[in-house]
Coordinates of C-alpha atoms in Angstrom, one line a residue:
X11 CA -0.2 -0.2 -0.1
X12 CA 1.2 3.6 -1.1
X13 CA 2.0 6.2 1.3
X14 CA -0.9 8.4 -0.6
X15 CA -3.1 5.4 -0.3
X16 CA -2.9 4.6 2.9
X17 CA -3.2 8.3 3.7
X18 CA -6.7 8.4 1.8
X19 CA -7.9 5.3 3.2
X20 CA -7.5 6.7 6.9
X21 CA -8.3 10.1 6.1
X22 CA -12.0 9.9 5.0
X23 CA -13.0 9.7 8.2
X24 CA -11.6 13.4 9.3
X25 CA -12.6 16.6 7.7
X26 CA -10.3 19.4 8.8
X27 CA -10.5 18.9 12.8
X28 CA -14.2 17.0 12.6
X29 CA -14.5 13.3 12.3
X30 CA -16.3 12.3 9.0
X31 CA -17.8 8.6 9.6
X32 CA -16.2 6.2 7.0
X33 CA -17.2 6.5 3.7
X34 CA -19.6 3.8 2.4
X35 CA -18.8 1.8 -0.9
X36 CA -22.2 0.4 -1.1
X37 CA -23.5 3.4 -3.5
X38 CA -22.9 4.9 -6.8
X39 CA -22.4 8.8 -8.1
X40 CA -26.0 8.2 -9.8
X41 CA -27.2 7.9 -6.2
X42 CA -26.7 11.4 -5.4
X43 CA -28.8 14.4 -6.4
X44 CA -27.4 17.1 -8.2
X45 CA -27.8 21.0 -7.3
X46 CA -29.0 22.6 -10.5
X47 CA -28.7 26.1 -9.5
X48 CA -24.8 25.6 -9.0
X49 CA -24.0 26.3 -12.6
X50 CA -20.8 24.9 -14.4
X51 CA -19.9 23.5 -10.9
X52 CA -18.1 24.6 -7.7
X53 CA -15.0 26.0 -7.0
X54 CA -12.7 27.1 -4.1
X55 CA -10.7 30.1 -3.8
X56 CA -7.5 28.5 -2.8
X57 CA -4.2 29.5 -4.7
X58 CA -2.0 26.7 -3.3
X59 CA 1.1 27.0 -1.4
X60 CA 3.7 29.3 -0.5
X61 CA 6.6 29.6 1.6
X62 CA 6.6 30.5 5.6
X63 CA 7.7 34.0 4.2
X64 CA 5.0 34.2 1.8
X65 CA 7.1 33.7 -1.3
X66 CA 7.0 31.0 -4.0
X67 CA 7.6 27.1 -2.6
X68 CA 10.8 26.4 -1.6
X69 CA 10.1 23.0 -2.3
X70 CA 8.1 20.9 -4.7
X71 CA 5.0 18.5 -3.5
X72 CA 1.7 17.9 -4.5
X73 CA -2.2 18.4 -3.2
X74 CA -4.4 15.5 -3.6
X75 CA -8.0 16.4 -3.4
X76 CA -11.1 13.8 -2.3
X77 CA -14.5 14.4 -3.9
X78 CA -17.2 14.0 -1.2
X79 CA -21.0 13.0 -2.5
X80 CA -23.8 12.8 0.2
X81 CA -23.1 14.8 3.1
X82 CA -20.5 15.1 5.2
X83 CA -22.2 13.3 8.0
X84 CA -22.8 10.2 5.4
X85 CA -19.9 10.7 2.9
X86 CA -19.4 8.8 -0.2
X87 CA -16.1 8.9 -1.8
X88 CA -16.7 7.9 -5.8
X89 CA -12.8 7.8 -6.6
X90 CA -12.3 5.8 -3.7
X91 CA -15.0 3.0 -4.8
X92 CA -12.7 1.2 -6.8
X93 CA -11.5 -2.6 -6.7
X94 CA -8.5 -3.0 -8.3
X95 CA -8.6 -6.9 -8.8
X96 CA -11.7 -6.6 -10.6
X97 CA -11.3 -3.3 -12.2
X98 CA -15.0 -2.1 -10.9
X99 CA -16.2 0.6 -9.4
X100 CA -18.2 3.9 -9.5
X101 CA -19.5 4.7 -12.9
X102 CA -17.8 7.4 -13.2
X103 CA -14.3 6.1 -11.7
X104 CA -12.4 6.7 -15.0
X105 CA -12.8 10.6 -14.4
X106 CA -10.3 10.1 -11.3
X107 CA -6.5 10.7 -11.6
X108 CA -6.1 8.1 -9.1
X109 CA -8.5 5.3 -8.9
X110 CA -9.2 4.1 -5.4
X111 CA -7.6 7.3 -4.2
X112 CA -7.9 11.2 -5.1
X113 CA -10.3 12.8 -7.6
X114 CA -7.2 14.8 -8.5
X115 CA -3.4 14.9 -7.5
X116 CA -1.6 17.9 -8.4
X117 CA 2.2 17.9 -8.5
X118 CA 4.2 21.3 -8.3
X119 CA 7.9 22.4 -8.3
X120 CA 9.6 24.2 -6.3
X121 CA 9.5 27.9 -6.9
X122 CA 6.3 27.3 -8.6
X123 CA 4.5 30.1 -7.3
X124 CA 0.6 29.7 -6.4
X125 CA -0.7 26.1 -7.2
X126 CA -4.1 27.6 -8.3
X127 CA -3.8 30.9 -9.0
X128 CA -7.5 30.9 -10.2
X129 CA -9.1 28.9 -7.8
X130 CA -9.8 25.0 -7.8
X131 CA -13.0 24.2 -9.8
X132 CA -14.9 20.9 -9.9
X133 CA -17.2 20.9 -13.1
X134 CA -19.7 18.7 -14.2
X135 CA -18.1 17.3 -16.8
X136 CA -14.5 15.4 -16.6
X137 CA -12.3 13.7 -19.1
X138 CA -12.7 9.7 -19.7
X139 CA -8.9 9.2 -18.8
X140 CA -9.2 5.8 -19.9
X141 CA -11.2 5.4 -22.7
X142 CA -10.9 9.3 -24.2
X143 CA -13.5 11.6 -24.6
X144 CA -15.9 13.3 -22.0
X145 CA -18.0 11.8 -19.0
X146 CA -20.9 13.9 -18.0
X147 CA -20.9 13.3 -14.2
X148 CA -22.7 16.3 -12.5
X149 CA -19.8 16.0 -10.1
X150 CA -20.0 19.8 -9.4
X151 CA -23.7 20.1 -9.0
X152 CA -23.6 17.0 -6.5
X153 CA -20.6 17.7 -4.5
X154 CA -20.9 17.8 -0.5
X155 CA -17.3 18.8 0.2
X156 CA -14.1 18.7 -0.6
X157 CA -10.9 17.4 1.3
X158 CA -7.3 19.1 0.3
X159 CA -4.1 17.2 1.5
X160 CA -1.0 18.6 1.1
X161 CA 2.3 16.3 0.5
X162 CA 5.9 17.5 0.4
X163 CA 8.5 16.3 -2.0
X164 CA 9.4 12.9 -0.3
X165 CA 13.1 13.8 0.0
X166 CA 11.7 16.4 2.5
X167 CA 8.7 14.2 4.0
X168 CA 9.8 14.3 7.4
X169 CA 10.6 17.8 7.8
X170 CA 7.6 19.9 6.9
X171 CA 3.8 19.9 7.8
X172 CA 1.2 18.1 5.7
X173 CA -1.6 20.4 5.8
X174 CA -5.2 19.6 5.3
X175 CA -8.8 21.4 4.9
X176 CA -11.7 20.1 4.0
X177 CA -14.6 22.4 2.9
X178 CA -18.7 21.8 2.6
X179 CA -20.6 24.8 1.8
X180 CA -20.6 26.2 -1.6
X181 CA -22.7 29.2 -1.3
X182 CA -21.5 32.5 -3.4
X183 CA -22.7 32.2 -7.2
X184 CA -20.3 34.1 -9.7
X185 CA -19.3 34.0 -13.1
X186 CA -21.4 30.7 -13.8
X187 CA -20.0 28.7 -10.6
X188 CA -20.8 28.4 -7.0
X189 CA -17.7 29.6 -4.5
X190 CA -16.9 28.3 -0.9
X191 CA -15.5 30.9 1.1
X192 CA -11.9 32.1 0.3
X193 CA -9.1 30.2 1.6
X194 CA -6.0 32.0 -0.1
X195 CA -2.8 30.4 0.4
X196 CA -1.1 28.0 2.8
X197 CA 2.4 28.4 4.3
X198 CA 4.4 25.7 4.2
X199 CA 5.9 25.2 7.8
X200 CA 8.9 23.1 9.1
X201 CA 9.4 21.3 12.5
X202 CA 11.6 24.8 13.1
X203 CA 8.5 27.2 13.2
X204 CA 6.8 28.4 15.8
X205 CA 3.4 26.7 16.5
X206 CA 4.3 23.3 15.7
X207 CA 4.6 19.7 17.1
X208 CA 6.1 16.4 16.5
X209 CA 4.8 13.0 18.3
X210 CA 7.2 9.9 18.8
X211 CA 8.6 7.1 21.0
X212 CA 8.6 3.4 21.5
X213 CA 6.8 0.9 19.6
X214 CA 7.2 -2.7 20.7
X215 CA 5.3 -5.6 21.4
X216 CA 6.0 -7.1 25.3
X217 CA 9.3 -4.9 24.6
X218 CA 10.2 -6.2 21.3
X219 CA 10.4 -4.6 18.2
X220 CA 7.2 -5.3 16.0
X221 CA 7.7 -6.6 12.5
X222 CA 8.1 -4.9 9.4
X223 CA 4.6 -3.8 8.3
X224 CA 2.6 -4.9 11.2
X225 CA 1.7 -1.2 12.1
X226 CA 0.2 1.6 10.8
X227 CA -0.4 4.9 12.4
X228 CA -2.1 8.3 11.2
X229 CA -2.2 11.0 13.3
X230 CA -4.7 14.2 12.4
X231 CA -5.4 17.6 14.1
X232 CA -3.5 20.5 15.2
X233 CA -4.8 24.2 14.6
X234 CA -3.7 27.0 11.8
X235 CA -5.0 29.2 9.4
X236 CA -4.7 30.0 5.9
X237 CA -3.9 33.8 4.9
X238 CA -7.4 34.6 4.4
X239 CA -8.2 33.3 8.0
X240 CA -9.6 30.1 7.3
X241 CA -8.9 27.0 9.9
X242 CA -6.9 24.1 8.5
X243 CA -5.4 21.0 10.3
X244 CA -2.3 18.7 9.9
X245 CA -2.0 14.7 9.3
X246 CA 0.8 12.2 9.7
X247 CA 1.2 8.6 8.6
X248 CA 3.6 6.1 9.9
X249 CA 4.2 2.7 8.5
X250 CA 5.9 0.3 10.8
X251 CA 9.5 -0.5 9.6
X252 CA 10.6 -2.9 12.3
X253 CA 12.0 -0.6 14.2
X254 CA 11.3 0.0 18.1
X255 CA 10.8 3.8 17.8
X256 CA 8.3 6.0 15.5
X257 CA 8.0 9.6 15.1
X258 CA 5.8 11.5 12.8
X259 CA 6.2 14.3 10.4
X260 CA 5.6 17.8 11.7
X261 CA 2.2 18.9 12.7
X262 CA 0.7 21.8 13.7
X263 CA 0.6 22.3 17.3
X264 CA -3.2 21.6 19.2
X265 CA -5.0 18.6 19.8
X266 CA -4.2 15.3 17.8
X267 CA -5.9 12.2 17.5
X268 CA -3.8 9.0 17.1
X269 CA -4.9 5.9 15.2
X270 CA -2.6 2.8 15.4
X271 CA -3.4 -0.1 13.7
X272 CA -2.1 -3.7 14.6
X273 CA -2.3 -5.7 11.4
X274 CA -1.6 -9.1 12.8
X275 CA -4.4 -8.5 15.0
X276 CA -6.6 -6.4 13.2
X277 CA -7.1 -4.6 16.6
X278 CA -7.3 -0.9 16.4
X279 CA -6.6 1.8 19.3
X280 CA -7.8 5.7 18.9
X281 CA -5.9 7.7 21.4
X282 CA -6.3 11.4 21.8
X283 CA -3.5 13.9 23.0
X284 CA -4.8 17.5 23.8
X285 CA -2.5 20.7 23.3
X286 CA 0.5 19.0 21.8
X287 CA 3.3 21.3 21.0
X288 CA 7.2 20.7 20.4
X289 CA 8.4 17.1 20.5
X290 CA 6.0 14.6 23.0
X291 CA 6.6 11.0 23.6
X292 CA 3.7 8.6 23.3
X293 CA 5.2 5.2 23.6
X294 CA 3.1 2.0 22.6
X295 CA 3.3 -1.5 23.2
X296 CA 1.0 -3.7 21.3
X297 CA 0.8 -6.4 23.7
X298 CA -0.6 -4.1 26.3
X299 CA -4.4 -3.4 26.8
X300 CA -5.3 -0.1 24.7
X301 CA -1.7 -0.6 23.4
X302 CA -0.2 0.5 26.6
X303 CA -3.0 3.4 27.3
X304 CA -6.1 2.7 29.5
X305 CA -7.3 6.2 28.1
X306 CA -7.5 4.2 24.7
X307 CA -10.8 3.9 22.5
X308 CA -9.9 0.3 20.9
X309 CA -12.0 -2.2 18.8
X310 CA -11.5 -5.2 17.4

């Protein structure tokens, strides 16, 4: 499983700092009504990323956007509704840039300036990326929400905050589109910048290192703001390498939710840590109840 796909699978349960239920897969784009008054579709006045000083990006990266239909409370993600073995999924999965993952995945080089200078748009037609031609998806008219997630160039993955934000209100008609609030741009921060955090610690099974691939972790939370003052949050993904220690990429300072999965037992525990700032130690032992934390909420 790739880092991107792992992150997407686990992040569909989070929108900004609020939780979304796990996306349902027993549905299809055609099951969701369209809002005819949206015109050409929906748009987010989000320009992209800048350096901490507001100048063009010091590193390259990518932004993946999840398309959510239905509602924030009961989301359906058509681009994640895809079975790689059978090659089947949503009626319009061929319009997804990353089948089984993001609707779009936009890469940009260092110094590229603003990624979406005119905003990010979801229209009612998309190109068929497999057969050619055009698909009349009505995705713009059907959109319930859009989740934006930033990935730095892999060479700098451990240094930069992975930011994310979710928008689910499109109320401003203009120029044939229906717009959300203005998100402006997001500065790229590192662990050396103020108001950031990093989690890490021991990771063992009865005191011994877990086998490679046995553990997966996602962390969501923190609080920051875009250039227009809109709330944004952060995420980190850890895939067990067989080490007895774990650590995250930088996060925005603030409350964090850790979800840890023991793939050998299929047990999953969720642990909240409030007001995290700077380097904070959280140790886990998979052999212990709650993976060593009585305040964990566990299933499996």
